[in-house]
């Protein structure tokens, strides 16, 4: 409840007297300003602070219909409070004003206390609202940070670890505020990883102890912006903070970089979601008639280096380096999809949201379905199913496995091998499959061009040249078409 906000900041000497902060007293009485000259400015901020306190309380009661996905939830909003359900803003506002005035007052007091304690309103020569807005943003962020005072550093960092993978498409009105909250939350819980925030939602992968990730999930599920999320939206795998070099949190135009403005092409146009069991049945039916089937495509939406080490049986895996190439791939291969039923999948589901929306916008497919939760969720239900090989992940592990099968090979000798390492040449970001025997022989580059550079790096003039070569240059990128033309 928002009433807990009053416990965040206790009364401090020199701050506004809380007994003078109710509406009636504030209207009809004059507080003793001789003890704190800046209280006159706080008085001007009171209406704004109370308005924000009221809005925050109402937001905390917002829920979506049980079982709704992120798309339908936006149009199916309602509020629950005091065992009652409210279908429109006017009714919840009236209820909160009548039944929860004391909680609103406490939250308002806490905001004003924060303003007084920060000492940034000692003079009030201009409008008080900018300072109040800044204080409210800090206050809102603190409201959604978990209490870890009962945990020692060892308890927070120790024990088994895990890596979280999640996304949520929802309306984010203040992405920079959410970004700041996410950064503060992760730093407080000692989590590392990558988070993208946009007005269309959030996308993240984080590593830390299970204690820390559990607190993170709880904080996410309690925040009003992400109330449409549920526990099942968070995919987990063995790992920890060591799987990431650092923490990166930022605001972007898209939460997954496809290169198409989400204001023009919304995730709400995505294909039909299939649970892992439903998707498994569809793939089973597809494979049972594969030799004679020409009306269905099992489409891998990932990059070539991901599908190279793991994929569904008989899938179409585009030879593209980046997801931002996917729209061009669809445009170049429209006839391939015309009249077809398409079963799409990716790592965790997020690329299918935008990818299926783009494919649907072309109006050439008969039906478009996508695997809800991606390969990650599928493997939880069917570790010995139709997916073979490893699952590529975007962290220092590069891949996770549920089985022992290997579908890829060493690029040098052809030995079965699926453990990626970065090309040993400076500034080359290509991943290399090189078995231990070949690595011992110095075969650690992605191609002969890079291997030649690697051999010359001991020479002073080549080393100086490499220091200025910030762009990767190798035959891997030169010989691969940016957008391939495929055929079934």
GROMACS .gro file of C-alpha atoms in nm:
model
  488
    1UNK     CA    1   0.000   0.000   0.000
    2UNK     CA    2   0.111   0.357  -0.062
    3UNK     CA    3   0.079   0.432   0.310
    4UNK     CA    4   0.413   0.259   0.354
    5UNK     CA    5   0.572   0.561   0.186
    6UNK     CA    6   0.553   0.748   0.514
    7UNK     CA    7   0.808   0.507   0.656
    8UNK     CA    8   1.064   0.587   0.392
    9UNK     CA    9   1.150   0.927   0.529
   10UNK     CA   10   1.099   1.007   0.895
   11UNK     CA   11   1.032   1.359   1.028
   12UNK     CA   12   1.352   1.562   1.035
   13UNK     CA   13   1.434   1.884   1.221
   14UNK     CA   14   1.363   2.189   1.012
   15UNK     CA   15   1.116   2.025   0.772
   16UNK     CA   16   0.750   2.111   0.736
   17UNK     CA   17   0.532   2.019   1.032
   18UNK     CA   18   0.308   1.731   0.924
   19UNK     CA   19   0.029   1.845   1.155
   20UNK     CA   20  -0.009   2.149   0.933
   21UNK     CA   21  -0.021   1.959   0.604
   22UNK     CA   22  -0.382   1.850   0.569
   23UNK     CA   23  -0.596   2.038   0.318
   24UNK     CA   24  -0.802   2.232   0.571
   25UNK     CA   25  -0.507   2.347   0.781
   26UNK     CA   26  -0.308   2.432   0.471
   27UNK     CA   27  -0.589   2.646   0.340
   28UNK     CA   28  -0.696   2.823   0.657
   29UNK     CA   29  -0.386   2.833   0.874
   30UNK     CA   30  -0.041   2.979   0.838
   31UNK     CA   31   0.239   2.747   0.950
   32UNK     CA   32   0.518   2.886   1.164
   33UNK     CA   33   0.768   2.979   0.894
   34UNK     CA   34   1.024   3.135   1.127
   35UNK     CA   35   1.177   2.792   1.197
   36UNK     CA   36   1.219   2.702   0.829
   37UNK     CA   37   1.213   2.987   0.573
   38UNK     CA   38   1.195   2.746   0.279
   39UNK     CA   39   0.858   2.613   0.399
   40UNK     CA   40   0.688   2.888   0.201
   41UNK     CA   41   0.820   2.724  -0.113
   42UNK     CA   42   0.714   2.382   0.012
   43UNK     CA   43   0.366   2.525   0.063
   44UNK     CA   44   0.354   2.616  -0.309
   45UNK     CA   45   0.457   2.262  -0.398
   46UNK     CA   46   0.188   2.099  -0.187
   47UNK     CA   47  -0.089   2.087  -0.455
   48UNK     CA   48   0.144   1.936  -0.712
   49UNK     CA   49   0.288   1.684  -0.464
   50UNK     CA   50  -0.059   1.573  -0.360
   51UNK     CA   51  -0.167   1.537  -0.723
   52UNK     CA   52   0.130   1.311  -0.794
   53UNK     CA   53   0.070   1.113  -0.474
   54UNK     CA   54  -0.291   1.055  -0.581
   55UNK     CA   55  -0.191   0.948  -0.933
   56UNK     CA   56   0.074   0.708  -0.801
   57UNK     CA   57  -0.175   0.546  -0.564
   58UNK     CA   58  -0.432   0.498  -0.842
   59UNK     CA   59  -0.163   0.355  -1.071
   60UNK     CA   60  -0.070   0.098  -0.808
   61UNK     CA   61  -0.424  -0.042  -0.826
   62UNK     CA   62  -0.426  -0.090  -1.203
   63UNK     CA   63  -0.448  -0.450  -1.324
   64UNK     CA   64  -0.519  -0.634  -1.648
   65UNK     CA   65  -0.772  -0.909  -1.707
   66UNK     CA   66  -0.649  -1.252  -1.599
   67UNK     CA   67  -0.487  -1.438  -1.887
   68UNK     CA   68  -0.467  -1.133  -2.115
   69UNK     CA   69  -0.156  -1.093  -2.322
   70UNK     CA   70   0.032  -0.763  -2.346
   71UNK     CA   71  -0.163  -0.651  -2.650
   72UNK     CA   72  -0.518  -0.703  -2.526
   73UNK     CA   73  -0.429  -0.585  -2.175
   74UNK     CA   74  -0.389  -0.227  -2.294
   75UNK     CA   75  -0.757  -0.210  -2.389
   76UNK     CA   76  -0.874  -0.422  -2.094
   77UNK     CA   77  -0.749  -0.209  -1.804
   78UNK     CA   78  -0.932  -0.193  -1.475
   79UNK     CA   79  -0.855  -0.122  -1.111
   80UNK     CA   80  -0.900  -0.333  -0.797
   81UNK     CA   81  -0.909  -0.185  -0.449
   82UNK     CA   82  -1.077  -0.281  -0.121
   83UNK     CA   83  -1.216  -0.599  -0.281
   84UNK     CA   84  -1.392  -0.392  -0.548
   85UNK     CA   85  -1.336  -0.370  -0.923
   86UNK     CA   86  -1.353  -0.035  -1.104
   87UNK     CA   87  -1.393  -0.025  -1.482
   88UNK     CA   88  -1.334   0.345  -1.550
   89UNK     CA   89  -1.098   0.616  -1.418
   90UNK     CA   90  -1.378   0.828  -1.269
   91UNK     CA   91  -1.500   0.550  -1.040
   92UNK     CA   92  -1.154   0.459  -0.904
   93UNK     CA   93  -1.071   0.828  -0.853
   94UNK     CA   94  -1.390   0.882  -0.654
   95UNK     CA   95  -1.323   0.572  -0.442
   96UNK     CA   96  -0.962   0.667  -0.363
   97UNK     CA   97  -1.060   1.024  -0.274
   98UNK     CA   98  -1.326   0.897  -0.029
   99UNK     CA   99  -1.160   0.589   0.121
  100UNK     CA  100  -0.786   0.652   0.107
  101UNK     CA  101  -0.736   1.016   0.190
  102UNK     CA  102  -0.505   0.932   0.482
  103UNK     CA  103  -0.274   0.727   0.261
  104UNK     CA  104  -0.260   1.009   0.004
  105UNK     CA  105  -0.172   1.253   0.281
  106UNK     CA  106   0.107   1.029   0.407
  107UNK     CA  107   0.256   0.994   0.059
  108UNK     CA  108   0.230   1.370   0.007
  109UNK     CA  109   0.407   1.431   0.338
  110UNK     CA  110   0.683   1.192   0.241
  111UNK     CA  111   0.738   1.377  -0.088
  112UNK     CA  112   0.756   1.714   0.087
  113UNK     CA  113   0.987   1.572   0.353
  114UNK     CA  114   1.218   1.460   0.076
  115UNK     CA  115   1.216   1.809  -0.070
  116UNK     CA  116   1.302   1.962   0.267
  117UNK     CA  117   1.577   1.710   0.345
  118UNK     CA  118   1.744   1.762   0.006
  119UNK     CA  119   1.776   2.134   0.075
  120UNK     CA  120   1.706   2.229  -0.286
  121UNK     CA  121   1.417   2.466  -0.217
  122UNK     CA  122   1.567   2.716   0.024
  123UNK     CA  123   1.480   2.989  -0.221
  124UNK     CA  124   1.168   2.994  -0.429
  125UNK     CA  125   1.199   3.284  -0.668
  126UNK     CA  126   1.050   3.094  -0.963
  127UNK     CA  127   0.792   2.823  -1.011
  128UNK     CA  128   0.820   2.544  -0.753
  129UNK     CA  129   0.700   2.276  -0.992
  130UNK     CA  130   1.036   2.177  -1.154
  131UNK     CA  131   1.191   2.108  -0.813
  132UNK     CA  132   0.878   1.921  -0.707
  133UNK     CA  133   0.885   1.711  -1.024
  134UNK     CA  134   1.247   1.613  -0.960
  135UNK     CA  135   1.173   1.521  -0.600
  136UNK     CA  136   0.866   1.320  -0.698
  137UNK     CA  137   1.068   1.126  -0.955
  138UNK     CA  138   1.319   1.033  -0.684
  139UNK     CA  139   1.037   0.950  -0.447
  140UNK     CA  140   0.861   0.731  -0.704
  141UNK     CA  141   1.184   0.545  -0.771
  142UNK     CA  142   1.244   0.483  -0.401
  143UNK     CA  143   0.891   0.351  -0.357
  144UNK     CA  144   0.966   0.061  -0.593
  145UNK     CA  145   1.310  -0.034  -0.459
  146UNK     CA  146   1.304  -0.344  -0.235
  147UNK     CA  147   1.411  -0.339   0.127
  148UNK     CA  148   1.734  -0.541   0.159
  149UNK     CA  149   1.836  -0.416   0.503
  150UNK     CA  150   1.783  -0.767   0.642
  151UNK     CA  151   2.037  -0.916   0.400
  152UNK     CA  152   2.413  -0.915   0.440
  153UNK     CA  153   2.643  -0.871   0.139
  154UNK     CA  154   2.723  -1.242   0.153
  155UNK     CA  155   2.354  -1.335   0.155
  156UNK     CA  156   2.279  -1.106  -0.139
  157UNK     CA  157   2.574  -1.219  -0.352
  158UNK     CA  158   2.627  -1.574  -0.230
  159UNK     CA  159   2.456  -1.902  -0.310
  160UNK     CA  160   2.352  -2.031  -0.651
  161UNK     CA  161   2.309  -1.783  -0.933
  162UNK     CA  162   2.096  -1.756  -1.244
  163UNK     CA  163   2.037  -1.548  -1.555
  164UNK     CA  164   1.698  -1.388  -1.628
  165UNK     CA  165   1.559  -1.327  -1.975
  166UNK     CA  166   1.236  -1.130  -2.014
  167UNK     CA  167   1.049  -0.865  -2.208
  168UNK     CA  168   0.723  -0.679  -2.176
  169UNK     CA  169   0.539  -0.480  -2.440
  170UNK     CA  170   0.337  -0.215  -2.261
  171UNK     CA  171   0.288   0.161  -2.256
  172UNK     CA  172   0.578   0.338  -2.082
  173UNK     CA  173   0.498   0.709  -2.055
  174UNK     CA  174   0.825   0.805  -1.883
  175UNK     CA  175   1.100   0.576  -2.021
  176UNK     CA  176   1.382   0.782  -1.870
  177UNK     CA  177   1.230   0.749  -1.523
  178UNK     CA  178   1.193   0.373  -1.569
  179UNK     CA  179   1.552   0.360  -1.695
  180UNK     CA  180   1.677   0.539  -1.382
  181UNK     CA  181   1.471   0.307  -1.161
  182UNK     CA  182   1.604  -0.001  -1.339
  183UNK     CA  183   1.963   0.115  -1.298
  184UNK     CA  184   1.912   0.188  -0.927
  185UNK     CA  185   1.732  -0.144  -0.877
  186UNK     CA  186   2.004  -0.350  -1.047
  187UNK     CA  187   2.285  -0.169  -0.869
  188UNK     CA  188   2.115  -0.222  -0.534
  189UNK     CA  189   2.078  -0.596  -0.604
  190UNK     CA  190   2.429  -0.631  -0.756
  191UNK     CA  191   2.290  -0.747  -1.090
  192UNK     CA  192   2.473  -0.722  -1.422
  193UNK     CA  193   2.336  -0.744  -1.773
  194UNK     CA  194   2.158  -0.543  -2.041
  195UNK     CA  195   1.821  -0.365  -2.035
  196UNK     CA  196   1.651  -0.170  -2.314
  197UNK     CA  197   1.366   0.066  -2.222
  198UNK     CA  198   1.135   0.238  -2.472
  199UNK     CA  199   0.789   0.387  -2.481
  200UNK     CA  200   0.676   0.046  -2.617
  201UNK     CA  201   0.808  -0.155  -2.318
  202UNK     CA  202   1.118  -0.316  -2.171
  203UNK     CA  203   1.357  -0.595  -2.270
  204UNK     CA  204   1.627  -0.733  -2.044
  205UNK     CA  205   1.868  -1.009  -1.952
  206UNK     CA  206   2.032  -1.000  -1.609
  207UNK     CA  207   2.256  -1.219  -1.398
  208UNK     CA  208   2.302  -1.244  -1.023
  209UNK     CA  209   2.233  -1.462  -0.722
  210UNK     CA  210   1.892  -1.630  -0.700
  211UNK     CA  211   1.819  -1.416  -0.397
  212UNK     CA  212   1.886  -1.101  -0.602
  213UNK     CA  213   1.698  -1.213  -0.913
  214UNK     CA  214   1.402  -1.316  -0.696
  215UNK     CA  215   1.389  -0.967  -0.546
  216UNK     CA  216   1.419  -0.816  -0.893
  217UNK     CA  217   1.124  -1.017  -1.025
  218UNK     CA  218   0.917  -0.922  -0.722
  219UNK     CA  219   0.997  -0.553  -0.777
  220UNK     CA  220   0.902  -0.578  -1.145
  221UNK     CA  221   0.571  -0.751  -1.074
  222UNK     CA  222   0.478  -0.493  -0.809
  223UNK     CA  223   0.546  -0.189  -1.029
  224UNK     CA  224   0.225  -0.044  -1.179
  225UNK     CA  225   0.380   0.001  -1.525
  226UNK     CA  226   0.452  -0.373  -1.550
  227UNK     CA  227   0.140  -0.508  -1.379
  228UNK     CA  228   0.052  -0.705  -1.694
  229UNK     CA  229   0.359  -0.924  -1.639
  230UNK     CA  230   0.347  -1.256  -1.455
  231UNK     CA  231   0.610  -1.489  -1.311
  232UNK     CA  232   0.603  -1.704  -1.624
  233UNK     CA  233   0.731  -1.410  -1.830
  234UNK     CA  234   1.075  -1.449  -1.672
  235UNK     CA  235   1.290  -1.723  -1.828
  236UNK     CA  236   1.575  -1.852  -1.613
  237UNK     CA  237   1.894  -2.048  -1.673
  238UNK     CA  238   2.203  -2.139  -1.472
  239UNK     CA  239   2.453  -1.857  -1.447
  240UNK     CA  240   2.502  -1.539  -1.250
  241UNK     CA  241   2.651  -1.190  -1.258
  242UNK     CA  242   2.976  -1.337  -1.394
  243UNK     CA  243   2.797  -1.403  -1.725
  244UNK     CA  244   2.809  -1.029  -1.799
  245UNK     CA  245   3.095  -0.781  -1.805
  246UNK     CA  246   2.890  -0.494  -1.661
  247UNK     CA  247   2.544  -0.338  -1.636
  248UNK     CA  248   2.403  -0.146  -1.932
  249UNK     CA  249   2.064   0.024  -1.907
  250UNK     CA  250   1.943   0.266  -2.172
  251UNK     CA  251   1.645   0.428  -2.344
  252UNK     CA  252   1.594   0.335  -2.709
  253UNK     CA  253   1.333   0.374  -2.982
  254UNK     CA  254   1.275  -0.005  -2.992
  255UNK     CA  255   1.318  -0.267  -2.723
  256UNK     CA  256   1.443  -0.506  -2.990
  257UNK     CA  257   1.637  -0.340  -3.276
  258UNK     CA  258   1.454  -0.429  -3.598
  259UNK     CA  259   1.497  -0.085  -3.750
  260UNK     CA  260   1.128  -0.018  -3.810
  261UNK     CA  261   0.963   0.267  -3.620
  262UNK     CA  262   0.725   0.110  -3.363
  263UNK     CA  263   0.489   0.405  -3.414
  264UNK     CA  264   0.450   0.288  -3.773
  265UNK     CA  265   0.455  -0.088  -3.712
  266UNK     CA  266   0.325  -0.187  -3.370
  267UNK     CA  267   0.382  -0.514  -3.185
  268UNK     CA  268   0.003  -0.528  -3.156
  269UNK     CA  269  -0.003  -0.662  -3.513
  270UNK     CA  270   0.192  -0.973  -3.409
  271UNK     CA  271   0.090  -1.324  -3.507
  272UNK     CA  272  -0.106  -1.572  -3.297
  273UNK     CA  273   0.083  -1.690  -2.988
  274UNK     CA  274   0.114  -2.065  -2.935
  275UNK     CA  275   0.207  -2.217  -2.601
  276UNK     CA  276   0.502  -2.461  -2.618
  277UNK     CA  277   0.269  -2.763  -2.616
  278UNK     CA  278   0.061  -2.619  -2.901
  279UNK     CA  279   0.373  -2.528  -3.100
  280UNK     CA  280   0.513  -2.879  -3.044
  281UNK     CA  281   0.197  -3.031  -3.193
  282UNK     CA  282   0.214  -2.800  -3.494
  283UNK     CA  283   0.579  -2.892  -3.559
  284UNK     CA  284   0.498  -3.259  -3.514
  285UNK     CA  285   0.221  -3.234  -3.775
  286UNK     CA  286   0.452  -3.038  -4.008
  287UNK     CA  287   0.729  -3.299  -3.985
  288UNK     CA  288   0.491  -3.591  -4.029
  289UNK     CA  289   0.402  -3.469  -4.379
  290UNK     CA  290   0.724  -3.281  -4.457
  291UNK     CA  291   0.800  -3.463  -4.784
  292UNK     CA  292   0.462  -3.371  -4.930
  293UNK     CA  293   0.403  -3.048  -4.735
  294UNK     CA  294   0.446  -2.728  -4.934
  295UNK     CA  295   0.207  -2.499  -4.749
  296UNK     CA  296   0.393  -2.456  -4.418
  297UNK     CA  297   0.720  -2.285  -4.324
  298UNK     CA  298   0.896  -2.334  -3.990
  299UNK     CA  299   1.082  -2.002  -3.970
  300UNK     CA  300   1.380  -1.924  -3.746
  301UNK     CA  301   1.386  -1.547  -3.679
  302UNK     CA  302   1.737  -1.545  -3.535
  303UNK     CA  303   2.077  -1.464  -3.683
  304UNK     CA  304   2.280  -1.723  -3.875
  305UNK     CA  305   2.536  -1.778  -3.597
  306UNK     CA  306   2.252  -1.862  -3.356
  307UNK     CA  307   2.076  -2.115  -3.580
  308UNK     CA  308   2.414  -2.262  -3.676
  309UNK     CA  309   2.457  -2.428  -3.335
  310UNK     CA  310   2.091  -2.510  -3.267
  311UNK     CA  311   1.758  -2.515  -3.454
  312UNK     CA  312   1.430  -2.695  -3.505
  313UNK     CA  313   1.428  -2.986  -3.746
  314UNK     CA  314   1.357  -2.885  -4.109
  315UNK     CA  315   1.337  -2.514  -4.033
  316UNK     CA  316   1.410  -2.224  -4.267
  317UNK     CA  317   1.701  -2.036  -4.106
  318UNK     CA  318   1.783  -1.710  -4.290
  319UNK     CA  319   2.154  -1.641  -4.339
  320UNK     CA  320   2.138  -1.290  -4.187
  321UNK     CA  321   2.380  -1.132  -3.941
  322UNK     CA  322   2.141  -0.895  -3.763
  323UNK     CA  323   1.772  -0.885  -3.684
  324UNK     CA  324   1.760  -0.540  -3.843
  325UNK     CA  325   1.812  -0.723  -4.176
  326UNK     CA  326   1.494  -0.929  -4.124
  327UNK     CA  327   1.252  -0.678  -4.284
  328UNK     CA  328   1.468  -0.666  -4.600
  329UNK     CA  329   1.484  -1.046  -4.597
  330UNK     CA  330   1.105  -1.065  -4.592
  331UNK     CA  331   1.075  -0.808  -4.871
  332UNK     CA  332   1.324  -0.996  -5.089
  333UNK     CA  333   1.154  -1.332  -5.030
  334UNK     CA  334   0.785  -1.240  -5.034
  335UNK     CA  335   0.697  -1.507  -5.289
  336UNK     CA  336   0.846  -1.767  -5.057
  337UNK     CA  337   0.583  -1.681  -4.796
  338UNK     CA  338   0.286  -1.623  -5.025
  339UNK     CA  339  -0.011  -1.840  -4.928
  340UNK     CA  340   0.189  -2.021  -4.661
  341UNK     CA  341   0.121  -2.104  -4.300
  342UNK     CA  342   0.421  -1.975  -4.101
  343UNK     CA  343   0.540  -2.109  -3.764
  344UNK     CA  344   0.792  -1.860  -3.622
  345UNK     CA  345   1.032  -1.893  -3.331
  346UNK     CA  346   1.325  -1.712  -3.171
  347UNK     CA  347   1.520  -1.726  -2.843
  348UNK     CA  348   1.271  -1.577  -2.597
  349UNK     CA  349   0.982  -1.460  -2.813
  350UNK     CA  350   1.052  -1.089  -2.851
  351UNK     CA  351   1.186  -1.095  -3.207
  352UNK     CA  352   0.879  -1.288  -3.319
  353UNK     CA  353   0.657  -1.009  -3.183
  354UNK     CA  354   0.801  -0.755  -3.427
  355UNK     CA  355   0.899  -1.003  -3.697
  356UNK     CA  356   0.552  -1.156  -3.724
  357UNK     CA  357   0.398  -0.808  -3.722
  358UNK     CA  358   0.615  -0.710  -4.019
  359UNK     CA  359   0.532  -1.030  -4.206
  360UNK     CA  360   0.161  -0.978  -4.138
  361UNK     CA  361   0.183  -0.623  -4.272
  362UNK     CA  362   0.277  -0.768  -4.613
  363UNK     CA  363  -0.053  -0.955  -4.630
  364UNK     CA  364   0.089  -1.256  -4.818
  365UNK     CA  365   0.071  -1.537  -4.560
  366UNK     CA  366  -0.228  -1.757  -4.498
  367UNK     CA  367  -0.160  -1.785  -4.122
  368UNK     CA  368   0.120  -1.668  -3.890
  369UNK     CA  369   0.192  -1.828  -3.555
  370UNK     CA  370   0.472  -1.767  -3.307
  371UNK     CA  371   0.619  -1.968  -3.020
  372UNK     CA  372   0.526  -1.796  -2.693
  373UNK     CA  373   0.829  -1.768  -2.468
  374UNK     CA  374   1.057  -1.877  -2.749
  375UNK     CA  375   1.298  -2.170  -2.758
  376UNK     CA  376   1.379  -2.100  -2.394
  377UNK     CA  377   1.027  -2.194  -2.281
  378UNK     CA  378   0.997  -2.476  -2.533
  379UNK     CA  379   1.306  -2.649  -2.391
  380UNK     CA  380   1.160  -2.626  -2.041
  381UNK     CA  381   0.868  -2.839  -2.160
  382UNK     CA  382   1.041  -3.049  -2.428
  383UNK     CA  383   1.414  -3.089  -2.355
  384UNK     CA  384   1.416  -3.388  -2.592
  385UNK     CA  385   1.176  -3.237  -2.845
  386UNK     CA  386   1.224  -3.118  -3.201
  387UNK     CA  387   1.488  -2.857  -3.118
  388UNK     CA  388   1.842  -2.990  -3.160
  389UNK     CA  389   2.178  -2.848  -3.056
  390UNK     CA  390   2.253  -2.558  -2.823
  391UNK     CA  391   2.060  -2.238  -2.756
  392UNK     CA  392   2.266  -1.928  -2.830
  393UNK     CA  393   2.249  -1.655  -2.564
  394UNK     CA  394   2.380  -1.298  -2.571
  395UNK     CA  395   2.618  -1.312  -2.276
  396UNK     CA  396   2.961  -1.451  -2.192
  397UNK     CA  397   2.829  -1.810  -2.196
  398UNK     CA  398   2.736  -1.783  -2.567
  399UNK     CA  399   2.524  -2.100  -2.544
  400UNK     CA  400   2.322  -2.312  -2.300
  401UNK     CA  401   2.228  -2.675  -2.344
  402UNK     CA  402   1.958  -2.917  -2.237
  403UNK     CA  403   2.103  -3.211  -2.428
  404UNK     CA  404   2.436  -3.338  -2.556
  405UNK     CA  405   2.371  -3.332  -2.933
  406UNK     CA  406   2.601  -3.120  -3.149
  407UNK     CA  407   2.485  -3.005  -3.493
  408UNK     CA  408   2.775  -2.773  -3.586
  409UNK     CA  409   3.143  -2.833  -3.651
  410UNK     CA  410   3.489  -2.680  -3.622
  411UNK     CA  411   3.543  -2.444  -3.917
  412UNK     CA  412   3.899  -2.573  -3.966
  413UNK     CA  413   3.886  -2.953  -3.936
  414UNK     CA  414   3.515  -3.042  -3.937
  415UNK     CA  415   3.514  -3.203  -3.593
  416UNK     CA  416   3.172  -3.172  -3.418
  417UNK     CA  417   3.201  -2.855  -3.210
  418UNK     CA  418   2.961  -2.586  -3.088
  419UNK     CA  419   3.149  -2.367  -2.838
  420UNK     CA  420   3.196  -2.016  -2.974
  421UNK     CA  421   3.484  -1.783  -2.905
  422UNK     CA  422   3.554  -1.437  -3.045
  423UNK     CA  423   3.789  -1.403  -3.340
  424UNK     CA  424   4.140  -1.342  -3.208
  425UNK     CA  425   4.199  -1.047  -3.444
  426UNK     CA  426   4.170  -0.692  -3.309
  427UNK     CA  427   3.839  -0.518  -3.385
  428UNK     CA  428   3.678  -0.826  -3.542
  429UNK     CA  429   3.351  -0.915  -3.369
  430UNK     CA  430   3.290  -1.245  -3.550
  431UNK     CA  431   3.234  -1.562  -3.347
  432UNK     CA  432   3.450  -1.864  -3.427
  433UNK     CA  433   3.392  -2.238  -3.391
  434UNK     CA  434   3.745  -2.371  -3.346
  435UNK     CA  435   3.802  -2.699  -3.161
  436UNK     CA  436   4.077  -2.732  -2.895
  437UNK     CA  437   4.312  -2.917  -3.132
  438UNK     CA  438   4.292  -2.640  -3.393
  439UNK     CA  439   4.325  -2.365  -3.135
  440UNK     CA  440   4.647  -2.524  -3.014
  441UNK     CA  441   4.775  -2.487  -3.369
  442UNK     CA  442   4.695  -2.115  -3.365
  443UNK     CA  443   4.377  -2.141  -3.573
  444UNK     CA  444   4.174  -1.892  -3.376
  445UNK     CA  445   4.047  -1.647  -3.638
  446UNK     CA  446   3.716  -1.639  -3.825
  447UNK     CA  447   3.869  -1.647  -4.176
  448UNK     CA  448   4.197  -1.655  -4.365
  449UNK     CA  449   4.206  -1.274  -4.390
  450UNK     CA  450   4.179  -1.234  -4.013
  451UNK     CA  451   4.420  -1.523  -3.958
  452UNK     CA  452   4.675  -1.338  -4.173
  453UNK     CA  453   4.625  -1.022  -3.968
  454UNK     CA  454   4.666  -1.224  -3.650
  455UNK     CA  455   5.003  -1.360  -3.762
  456UNK     CA  456   5.128  -1.009  -3.845
  457UNK     CA  457   5.015  -0.842  -3.524
  458UNK     CA  458   5.357  -0.886  -3.369
  459UNK     CA  459   5.504  -0.648  -3.628
  460UNK     CA  460   5.518  -0.285  -3.502
  461UNK     CA  461   5.379  -0.130  -3.823
  462UNK     CA  462   5.087  -0.378  -3.835
  463UNK     CA  463   5.011  -0.324  -3.467
  464UNK     CA  464   4.999   0.053  -3.522
  465UNK     CA  465   4.769   0.004  -3.820
  466UNK     CA  466   4.540  -0.222  -3.616
  467UNK     CA  467   4.509   0.045  -3.349
  468UNK     CA  468   4.346   0.273  -3.608
  469UNK     CA  469   4.135   0.007  -3.778
  470UNK     CA  470   3.816   0.044  -3.577
  471UNK     CA  471   3.597  -0.120  -3.839
  472UNK     CA  472   3.601  -0.497  -3.879
  473UNK     CA  473   3.728  -0.601  -4.220
  474UNK     CA  474   3.730  -0.968  -4.313
  475UNK     CA  475   3.610  -1.203  -4.584
  476UNK     CA  476   3.330  -1.327  -4.355
  477UNK     CA  477   3.148  -0.996  -4.397
  478UNK     CA  478   3.256  -0.937  -4.756
  479UNK     CA  479   3.137  -1.267  -4.903
  480UNK     CA  480   2.806  -1.302  -4.716
  481UNK     CA  481   2.509  -1.131  -4.888
  482UNK     CA  482   2.347  -0.882  -4.655
  483UNK     CA  483   2.005  -1.019  -4.748
  484UNK     CA  484   2.002  -1.368  -4.904
  485UNK     CA  485   1.740  -1.497  -5.143
  486UNK     CA  486   1.606  -1.831  -5.016
  487UNK     CA  487   1.410  -2.121  -5.157
  488UNK     CA  488   1.238  -2.411  -4.984
   0.00000   0.00000   0.00000
